[in-house]
Amino acid sequence: MREKNKNIPNYLSKYRTNLILSPEVIRNASGIIVNGRRYKSFLFSSDVATIMYSDADAVLAVYPYSPHPSIIRSLSIVSQVPLAAGVGGGITQGQRSVDVAKFAESYGCFAVVLNSAVKINTVKELAKVIDIPIIYTVISEFQDLDAYFEAGVSILNISGAQKTAAIVGHYRELYPEIPIIATGGRNDEDIMETIEAGANAITYTPPSTKEVFKESMNHYRKDLQEEYMAEHPGEE
């Protein structure tokens, strides 16, 4: 077998030097192929600026509010990669979720995401009208998933905080063929543990805009101080 060329050309444009790069360790995941395209890294964000400057394979666009078509439209315009859009499951159920899911598909989202509280009937209604995968969010190893798969769920999104890897392993053993996306944690070791437990793809949370601003401001202050000291030697 021919060895892969490790000298991959890399171009970075002038105004994208501060890209939000996904952890390299995620490349060890198998990925999930949806309609011919492979997804390994998912950016967990609904911030348009963050999405614009990310290198992730896809965006998991869920947020703690009722899903709205205008949000999906805005994220779709900005994102340079496909979106998996949240369409409800808690307060938003039934026909409302169906309508938002249809809108998401019409705007090019490659999948829709339902949270753990969604009712089976809502999953069934979505499966009747959309032709993109339904991703169901799992937060505990005590969820009975058979009915959700029968209703139309095709991908799991496992988010179990510190127990994520264990929950992934639990459901991987029960469902060997089901695609699993999972949160990876804050370091390479946690991400690799989740992949080895059976996750096919990893979601990662980028630094907040507050954190990015803090780092930038500290850098600017240091530059100003050094410039001033160079122009005023001998001053402290």
PDB file of C-alpha atoms in Angstrom:
ATOM      1  CA  MET A   1       0.000   0.000   0.000  1.00  0.00           C
ATOM      2  CA  ARG A   2       1.342   3.422  -0.919  1.00  0.00           C
ATOM      3  CA  GLU A   3       2.153   5.630   2.061  1.00  0.00           C
ATOM      4  CA  LYS A   4       0.042   8.743   2.308  1.00  0.00           C
ATOM      5  CA  ASN A   5       1.745  12.026   1.591  1.00  0.00           C
ATOM      6  CA  LYS A   6       2.039  13.905   4.882  1.00  0.00           C
ATOM      7  CA  ASN A   7       3.210  17.124   3.217  1.00  0.00           C
ATOM      8  CA  ILE A   8      -0.271  18.522   2.639  1.00  0.00           C
ATOM      9  CA  PRO A   9      -0.349  22.008   1.109  1.00  0.00           C
ATOM     10  CA  ASN A  10      -1.897  24.519   3.482  1.00  0.00           C
ATOM     11  CA  TYR A  11      -3.211  27.957   2.493  1.00  0.00           C
ATOM     12  CA  LEU A  12      -4.418  30.465   5.065  1.00  0.00           C
ATOM     13  CA  SER A  13      -5.739  33.799   3.840  1.00  0.00           C
ATOM     14  CA  LYS A  14      -4.823  37.144   5.395  1.00  0.00           C
ATOM     15  CA  TYR A  15      -7.978  37.644   7.428  1.00  0.00           C
ATOM     16  CA  ARG A  16      -8.442  34.080   8.651  1.00  0.00           C
ATOM     17  CA  THR A  17      -5.301  33.735  10.717  1.00  0.00           C
ATOM     18  CA  ASN A  18      -7.379  33.266  13.883  1.00  0.00           C
ATOM     19  CA  LEU A  19      -9.503  30.394  12.632  1.00  0.00           C
ATOM     20  CA  ILE A  20     -11.158  28.200  15.259  1.00  0.00           C
ATOM     21  CA  LEU A  21      -9.482  24.883  14.513  1.00  0.00           C
ATOM     22  CA  SER A  22     -11.066  21.599  15.532  1.00  0.00           C
ATOM     23  CA  PRO A  23      -8.832  19.340  17.651  1.00  0.00           C
ATOM     24  CA  GLU A  24      -6.628  17.254  15.369  1.00  0.00           C
ATOM     25  CA  VAL A  25      -7.363  14.120  17.396  1.00  0.00           C
ATOM     26  CA  ILE A  26     -10.913  14.103  15.981  1.00  0.00           C
ATOM     27  CA  ARG A  27      -9.414  12.918  12.677  1.00  0.00           C
ATOM     28  CA  ASN A  28      -9.055   9.496  14.361  1.00  0.00           C
ATOM     29  CA  ALA A  29     -12.832   9.053  14.276  1.00  0.00           C
ATOM     30  CA  SER A  30     -14.368   7.025  11.467  1.00  0.00           C
ATOM     31  CA  GLY A  31     -16.806   9.773  10.574  1.00  0.00           C
ATOM     32  CA  ILE A  32     -20.422   9.478   9.465  1.00  0.00           C
ATOM     33  CA  ILE A  33     -21.222   9.513   5.768  1.00  0.00           C
ATOM     34  CA  VAL A  34     -24.472  11.279   4.898  1.00  0.00           C
ATOM     35  CA  ASN A  35     -25.434  11.374   1.224  1.00  0.00           C
ATOM     36  CA  GLY A  36     -21.844  10.807   0.148  1.00  0.00           C
ATOM     37  CA  ARG A  37     -20.179  13.342   2.465  1.00  0.00           C
ATOM     38  CA  ARG A  38     -18.143  12.350   5.535  1.00  0.00           C
ATOM     39  CA  TYR A  39     -18.501  14.224   8.821  1.00  0.00           C
ATOM     40  CA  LYS A  40     -16.056  13.831  11.706  1.00  0.00           C
ATOM     41  CA  SER A  41     -16.005  17.182  13.513  1.00  0.00           C
ATOM     42  CA  PHE A  42     -19.103  19.142  14.554  1.00  0.00           C
ATOM     43  CA  LEU A  43     -18.867  22.694  15.869  1.00  0.00           C
ATOM     44  CA  PHE A  44     -21.337  23.154  18.729  1.00  0.00           C
ATOM     45  CA  SER A  45     -22.397  26.763  18.237  1.00  0.00           C
ATOM     46  CA  SER A  46     -25.149  29.081  17.053  1.00  0.00           C
ATOM     47  CA  ASP A  47     -22.935  32.178  16.985  1.00  0.00           C
ATOM     48  CA  VAL A  48     -22.671  33.432  13.408  1.00  0.00           C
ATOM     49  CA  ALA A  49     -19.167  34.887  13.762  1.00  0.00           C
ATOM     50  CA  THR A  50     -17.832  31.718  15.365  1.00  0.00           C
ATOM     51  CA  ILE A  51     -19.425  29.571  12.669  1.00  0.00           C
ATOM     52  CA  MET A  52     -17.935  31.771   9.952  1.00  0.00           C
ATOM     53  CA  TYR A  53     -14.405  31.263  11.279  1.00  0.00           C
ATOM     54  CA  SER A  54     -14.468  27.539  12.028  1.00  0.00           C
ATOM     55  CA  ASP A  55     -12.853  24.659  10.139  1.00  0.00           C
ATOM     56  CA  ALA A  56     -15.345  22.016  11.344  1.00  0.00           C
ATOM     57  CA  ASP A  57     -16.902  19.536   8.927  1.00  0.00           C
ATOM     58  CA  ALA A  58     -20.377  20.592  10.046  1.00  0.00           C
ATOM     59  CA  VAL A  59     -22.221  22.713  12.603  1.00  0.00           C
ATOM     60  CA  LEU A  60     -24.514  21.369  15.308  1.00  0.00           C
ATOM     61  CA  ALA A  61     -26.770  24.414  15.594  1.00  0.00           C
ATOM     62  CA  VAL A  62     -28.834  23.908  18.725  1.00  0.00           C
ATOM     63  CA  TYR A  63     -29.594  26.480  21.412  1.00  0.00           C
ATOM     64  CA  PRO A  64     -31.656  26.760  24.633  1.00  0.00           C
ATOM     65  CA  TYR A  65     -34.592  28.566  23.003  1.00  0.00           C
ATOM     66  CA  SER A  66     -37.495  27.524  20.848  1.00  0.00           C
ATOM     67  CA  PRO A  67     -36.185  26.892  17.296  1.00  0.00           C
ATOM     68  CA  HIS A  68     -37.075  29.578  14.783  1.00  0.00           C
ATOM     69  CA  PRO A  69     -36.799  29.649  10.970  1.00  0.00           C
ATOM     70  CA  SER A  70     -35.105  33.055  10.995  1.00  0.00           C
ATOM     71  CA  ILE A  71     -32.240  31.644  13.078  1.00  0.00           C
ATOM     72  CA  ILE A  72     -31.809  28.711  10.714  1.00  0.00           C
ATOM     73  CA  ARG A  73     -31.846  31.084   7.738  1.00  0.00           C
ATOM     74  CA  SER A  74     -29.201  33.328   9.308  1.00  0.00           C
ATOM     75  CA  LEU A  75     -26.892  30.442  10.186  1.00  0.00           C
ATOM     76  CA  SER A  76     -27.323  28.907   6.735  1.00  0.00           C
ATOM     77  CA  ILE A  77     -26.266  32.153   5.057  1.00  0.00           C
ATOM     78  CA  VAL A  78     -23.099  32.441   7.155  1.00  0.00           C
ATOM     79  CA  SER A  79     -21.980  28.829   7.439  1.00  0.00           C
ATOM     80  CA  GLN A  80     -19.588  27.478   4.841  1.00  0.00           C
ATOM     81  CA  VAL A  81     -20.314  23.888   5.896  1.00  0.00           C
ATOM     82  CA  PRO A  82     -23.583  21.965   6.309  1.00  0.00           C
ATOM     83  CA  LEU A  83     -25.804  22.505   9.340  1.00  0.00           C
ATOM     84  CA  ALA A  84     -27.559  20.061  11.603  1.00  0.00           C
ATOM     85  CA  ALA A  85     -30.309  22.327  12.925  1.00  0.00           C
ATOM     86  CA  GLY A  86     -32.194  21.983  16.179  1.00  0.00           C
ATOM     87  CA  VAL A  87     -35.942  21.748  15.584  1.00  0.00           C
ATOM     88  CA  GLY A  88     -37.269  21.177  19.077  1.00  0.00           C
ATOM     89  CA  GLY A  89     -38.286  18.394  21.385  1.00  0.00           C
ATOM     90  CA  GLY A  90     -38.989  20.240  24.619  1.00  0.00           C
ATOM     91  CA  ILE A  91     -41.384  23.193  24.514  1.00  0.00           C
ATOM     92  CA  THR A  92     -41.437  22.907  20.724  1.00  0.00           C
ATOM     93  CA  GLN A  93     -43.211  19.697  19.683  1.00  0.00           C
ATOM     94  CA  GLY A  94     -45.651  18.372  17.123  1.00  0.00           C
ATOM     95  CA  GLN A  95     -46.609  20.469  14.115  1.00  0.00           C
ATOM     96  CA  ARG A  96     -44.342  23.344  15.138  1.00  0.00           C
ATOM     97  CA  SER A  97     -41.301  21.050  15.023  1.00  0.00           C
ATOM     98  CA  VAL A  98     -42.493  19.622  11.721  1.00  0.00           C
ATOM     99  CA  ASP A  99     -42.791  23.088  10.172  1.00  0.00           C
ATOM    100  CA  VAL A 100     -39.348  24.149  11.399  1.00  0.00           C
ATOM    101  CA  ALA A 101     -37.819  20.873  10.155  1.00  0.00           C
ATOM    102  CA  LYS A 102     -39.297  21.381   6.687  1.00  0.00           C
ATOM    103  CA  PHE A 103     -37.863  24.881   6.640  1.00  0.00           C
ATOM    104  CA  ALA A 104     -34.459  23.562   7.721  1.00  0.00           C
ATOM    105  CA  GLU A 105     -34.402  21.068   4.878  1.00  0.00           C
ATOM    106  CA  SER A 106     -35.438  23.737   2.376  1.00  0.00           C
ATOM    107  CA  TYR A 107     -32.485  25.883   3.531  1.00  0.00           C
ATOM    108  CA  GLY A 108     -30.020  23.092   2.896  1.00  0.00           C
ATOM    109  CA  CYS A 109     -29.510  21.657   6.368  1.00  0.00           C
ATOM    110  CA  PHE A 110     -28.175  18.123   6.076  1.00  0.00           C
ATOM    111  CA  ALA A 111     -29.915  16.917   9.270  1.00  0.00           C
ATOM    112  CA  VAL A 112     -32.253  18.014  12.042  1.00  0.00           C
ATOM    113  CA  VAL A 113     -31.654  17.580  15.768  1.00  0.00           C
ATOM    114  CA  LEU A 114     -34.240  16.741  18.428  1.00  0.00           C
ATOM    115  CA  ASN A 115     -33.549  16.989  22.131  1.00  0.00           C
ATOM    116  CA  SER A 116     -34.059  14.199  24.631  1.00  0.00           C
ATOM    117  CA  ALA A 117     -37.549  15.319  25.695  1.00  0.00           C
ATOM    118  CA  VAL A 118     -39.129  14.869  22.265  1.00  0.00           C
ATOM    119  CA  LYS A 119     -42.258  12.740  22.028  1.00  0.00           C
ATOM    120  CA  ILE A 120     -42.365   9.706  19.756  1.00  0.00           C
ATOM    121  CA  ASN A 121     -45.269  11.123  17.754  1.00  0.00           C
ATOM    122  CA  THR A 122     -43.211  14.192  16.845  1.00  0.00           C
ATOM    123  CA  VAL A 123     -40.409  11.970  15.543  1.00  0.00           C
ATOM    124  CA  LYS A 124     -42.907  10.010  13.455  1.00  0.00           C
ATOM    125  CA  GLU A 125     -44.399  13.163  11.946  1.00  0.00           C
ATOM    126  CA  LEU A 126     -40.958  14.509  11.044  1.00  0.00           C
ATOM    127  CA  ALA A 127     -39.963  11.237   9.402  1.00  0.00           C
ATOM    128  CA  LYS A 128     -43.003  11.468   7.123  1.00  0.00           C
ATOM    129  CA  VAL A 129     -42.137  14.853   5.630  1.00  0.00           C
ATOM    130  CA  ILE A 130     -38.353  15.324   5.530  1.00  0.00           C
ATOM    131  CA  ASP A 131     -35.688  13.507   3.534  1.00  0.00           C
ATOM    132  CA  ILE A 132     -32.724  14.253   5.795  1.00  0.00           C
ATOM    133  CA  PRO A 133     -31.511  12.377   8.896  1.00  0.00           C
ATOM    134  CA  ILE A 134     -33.157  12.853  12.268  1.00  0.00           C
ATOM    135  CA  ILE A 135     -30.593  13.130  15.060  1.00  0.00           C
ATOM    136  CA  TYR A 136     -31.817  12.303  18.567  1.00  0.00           C
ATOM    137  CA  THR A 137     -30.017  13.638  21.644  1.00  0.00           C
ATOM    138  CA  VAL A 138     -29.139  11.162  24.384  1.00  0.00           C
ATOM    139  CA  ILE A 139     -28.192  12.425  27.850  1.00  0.00           C
ATOM    140  CA  SER A 140     -28.331   9.236  29.931  1.00  0.00           C
ATOM    141  CA  GLU A 141     -27.717   5.502  29.669  1.00  0.00           C
ATOM    142  CA  PHE A 142     -31.244   4.969  31.004  1.00  0.00           C
ATOM    143  CA  GLN A 143     -33.057   6.007  27.830  1.00  0.00           C
ATOM    144  CA  ASP A 144     -34.928   3.307  25.890  1.00  0.00           C
ATOM    145  CA  LEU A 145     -34.110   4.024  22.252  1.00  0.00           C
ATOM    146  CA  ASP A 146     -35.838   1.238  20.328  1.00  0.00           C
ATOM    147  CA  ALA A 147     -39.063   3.194  19.873  1.00  0.00           C
ATOM    148  CA  TYR A 148     -37.132   6.227  18.610  1.00  0.00           C
ATOM    149  CA  PHE A 149     -35.324   4.196  15.958  1.00  0.00           C
ATOM    150  CA  GLU A 150     -38.625   2.666  14.874  1.00  0.00           C
ATOM    151  CA  ALA A 151     -40.152   6.159  14.650  1.00  0.00           C
ATOM    152  CA  GLY A 152     -37.424   7.449  12.336  1.00  0.00           C
ATOM    153  CA  VAL A 153     -34.300   8.435  14.291  1.00  0.00           C
ATOM    154  CA  SER A 154     -31.167   7.495  12.356  1.00  0.00           C
ATOM    155  CA  ILE A 155     -28.274   9.143  14.275  1.00  0.00           C
ATOM    156  CA  LEU A 156     -27.597   9.576  18.001  1.00  0.00           C
ATOM    157  CA  ASN A 157     -26.104  12.704  19.549  1.00  0.00           C
ATOM    158  CA  ILE A 158     -24.747  11.701  22.955  1.00  0.00           C
ATOM    159  CA  SER A 159     -24.114  14.453  25.483  1.00  0.00           C
ATOM    160  CA  GLY A 160     -23.529  13.089  28.947  1.00  0.00           C
ATOM    161  CA  ALA A 161     -20.979  15.484  30.467  1.00  0.00           C
ATOM    162  CA  GLN A 162     -18.290  13.492  32.309  1.00  0.00           C
ATOM    163  CA  LYS A 163     -20.134  10.231  31.602  1.00  0.00           C
ATOM    164  CA  THR A 164     -20.245  10.691  27.824  1.00  0.00           C
ATOM    165  CA  ALA A 165     -17.644   8.027  26.967  1.00  0.00           C
ATOM    166  CA  ALA A 166     -19.357   5.467  29.218  1.00  0.00           C
ATOM    167  CA  ILE A 167     -22.765   6.244  27.689  1.00  0.00           C
ATOM    168  CA  VAL A 168     -21.299   5.931  24.185  1.00  0.00           C
ATOM    169  CA  GLY A 169     -19.863   2.529  25.090  1.00  0.00           C
ATOM    170  CA  HIS A 170     -23.198   1.426  26.537  1.00  0.00           C
ATOM    171  CA  TYR A 171     -25.210   2.244  23.425  1.00  0.00           C
ATOM    172  CA  ARG A 172     -22.492   1.129  21.024  1.00  0.00           C
ATOM    173  CA  GLU A 173     -22.752  -2.337  22.539  1.00  0.00           C
ATOM    174  CA  LEU A 174     -26.541  -2.314  22.194  1.00  0.00           C
ATOM    175  CA  TYR A 175     -26.581  -0.812  18.679  1.00  0.00           C
ATOM    176  CA  PRO A 176     -23.354  -1.698  16.824  1.00  0.00           C
ATOM    177  CA  GLU A 177     -24.439  -0.167  13.507  1.00  0.00           C
ATOM    178  CA  ILE A 178     -26.041   3.094  14.654  1.00  0.00           C
ATOM    179  CA  PRO A 179     -24.075   6.288  13.835  1.00  0.00           C
ATOM    180  CA  ILE A 180     -23.055   8.129  16.998  1.00  0.00           C
ATOM    181  CA  ILE A 181     -22.026  11.755  17.432  1.00  0.00           C
ATOM    182  CA  ALA A 182     -20.749  12.616  20.921  1.00  0.00           C
ATOM    183  CA  THR A 183     -19.276  15.452  22.907  1.00  0.00           C
ATOM    184  CA  GLY A 184     -15.554  14.960  23.226  1.00  0.00           C
ATOM    185  CA  GLY A 185     -14.507  16.969  26.248  1.00  0.00           C
ATOM    186  CA  ARG A 186     -11.862  19.665  26.610  1.00  0.00           C
ATOM    187  CA  ASN A 187      -8.669  17.729  25.945  1.00  0.00           C
ATOM    188  CA  ASP A 188      -7.300  15.202  23.463  1.00  0.00           C
ATOM    189  CA  GLU A 189      -7.372  12.351  25.984  1.00  0.00           C
ATOM    190  CA  ASP A 190     -11.103  12.757  26.628  1.00  0.00           C
ATOM    191  CA  ILE A 191     -11.846  13.001  22.912  1.00  0.00           C
ATOM    192  CA  MET A 192      -9.840   9.866  22.157  1.00  0.00           C
ATOM    193  CA  GLU A 193     -11.575   8.004  24.976  1.00  0.00           C
ATOM    194  CA  THR A 194     -14.945   8.899  23.466  1.00  0.00           C
ATOM    195  CA  ILE A 195     -13.837   7.778  19.995  1.00  0.00           C
ATOM    196  CA  GLU A 196     -12.492   4.495  21.352  1.00  0.00           C
ATOM    197  CA  ALA A 197     -15.786   3.947  23.183  1.00  0.00           C
ATOM    198  CA  GLY A 198     -17.557   3.958  19.818  1.00  0.00           C
ATOM    199  CA  ALA A 199     -18.286   7.527  18.730  1.00  0.00           C
ATOM    200  CA  ASN A 200     -18.111   8.031  14.947  1.00  0.00           C
ATOM    201  CA  ALA A 201     -17.980  11.833  15.146  1.00  0.00           C
ATOM    202  CA  ILE A 202     -17.219  14.432  17.785  1.00  0.00           C
ATOM    203  CA  THR A 203     -18.822  17.744  18.739  1.00  0.00           C
ATOM    204  CA  TYR A 204     -16.592  20.362  20.294  1.00  0.00           C
ATOM    205  CA  THR A 205     -17.417  23.658  21.954  1.00  0.00           C
ATOM    206  CA  PRO A 206     -15.329  26.612  20.730  1.00  0.00           C
ATOM    207  CA  PRO A 207     -14.013  29.326  23.030  1.00  0.00           C
ATOM    208  CA  SER A 208     -16.568  32.035  23.747  1.00  0.00           C
ATOM    209  CA  THR A 209     -16.314  35.433  22.077  1.00  0.00           C
ATOM    210  CA  LYS A 210     -15.502  36.814  25.525  1.00  0.00           C
ATOM    211  CA  GLU A 211     -12.503  34.497  25.824  1.00  0.00           C
ATOM    212  CA  VAL A 212     -11.300  35.337  22.306  1.00  0.00           C
ATOM    213  CA  PHE A 213     -11.661  39.069  22.972  1.00  0.00           C
ATOM    214  CA  LYS A 214      -9.719  38.742  26.240  1.00  0.00           C
ATOM    215  CA  GLU A 215      -6.825  37.031  24.494  1.00  0.00           C
ATOM    216  CA  SER A 216      -6.807  39.609  21.685  1.00  0.00           C
ATOM    217  CA  MET A 217      -6.940  42.566  24.067  1.00  0.00           C
ATOM    218  CA  ASN A 218      -4.077  41.193  26.150  1.00  0.00           C
ATOM    219  CA  HIS A 219      -2.035  40.805  22.980  1.00  0.00           C
ATOM    220  CA  TYR A 220      -2.814  44.366  21.844  1.00  0.00           C
ATOM    221  CA  ARG A 221      -1.932  45.787  25.276  1.00  0.00           C
ATOM    222  CA  LYS A 222       1.407  43.988  25.237  1.00  0.00           C
ATOM    223  CA  ASP A 223       2.184  45.319  21.753  1.00  0.00           C
ATOM    224  CA  LEU A 224       1.304  48.877  22.790  1.00  0.00           C
ATOM    225  CA  GLN A 225       3.473  48.628  25.878  1.00  0.00           C
ATOM    226  CA  GLU A 226       6.445  47.309  23.903  1.00  0.00           C
ATOM    227  CA  GLU A 227       5.999  50.013  21.267  1.00  0.00           C
ATOM    228  CA  TYR A 228       5.844  52.733  23.901  1.00  0.00           C
ATOM    229  CA  MET A 229       8.929  51.448  25.722  1.00  0.00           C
ATOM    230  CA  ALA A 230      10.854  51.326  22.442  1.00  0.00           C
ATOM    231  CA  GLU A 231       9.980  54.968  21.776  1.00  0.00           C
ATOM    232  CA  HIS A 232      10.717  56.062  25.380  1.00  0.00           C
ATOM    233  CA  PRO A 233      13.811  54.159  26.465  1.00  0.00           C
ATOM    234  CA  GLY A 234      14.684  54.433  30.125  1.00  0.00           C
ATOM    235  CA  GLU A 235      11.091  54.917  31.302  1.00  0.00           C
ATOM    236  CA  GLU A 236       9.442  52.280  33.457  1.00  0.00           C
TER     237      GLU A 236
END
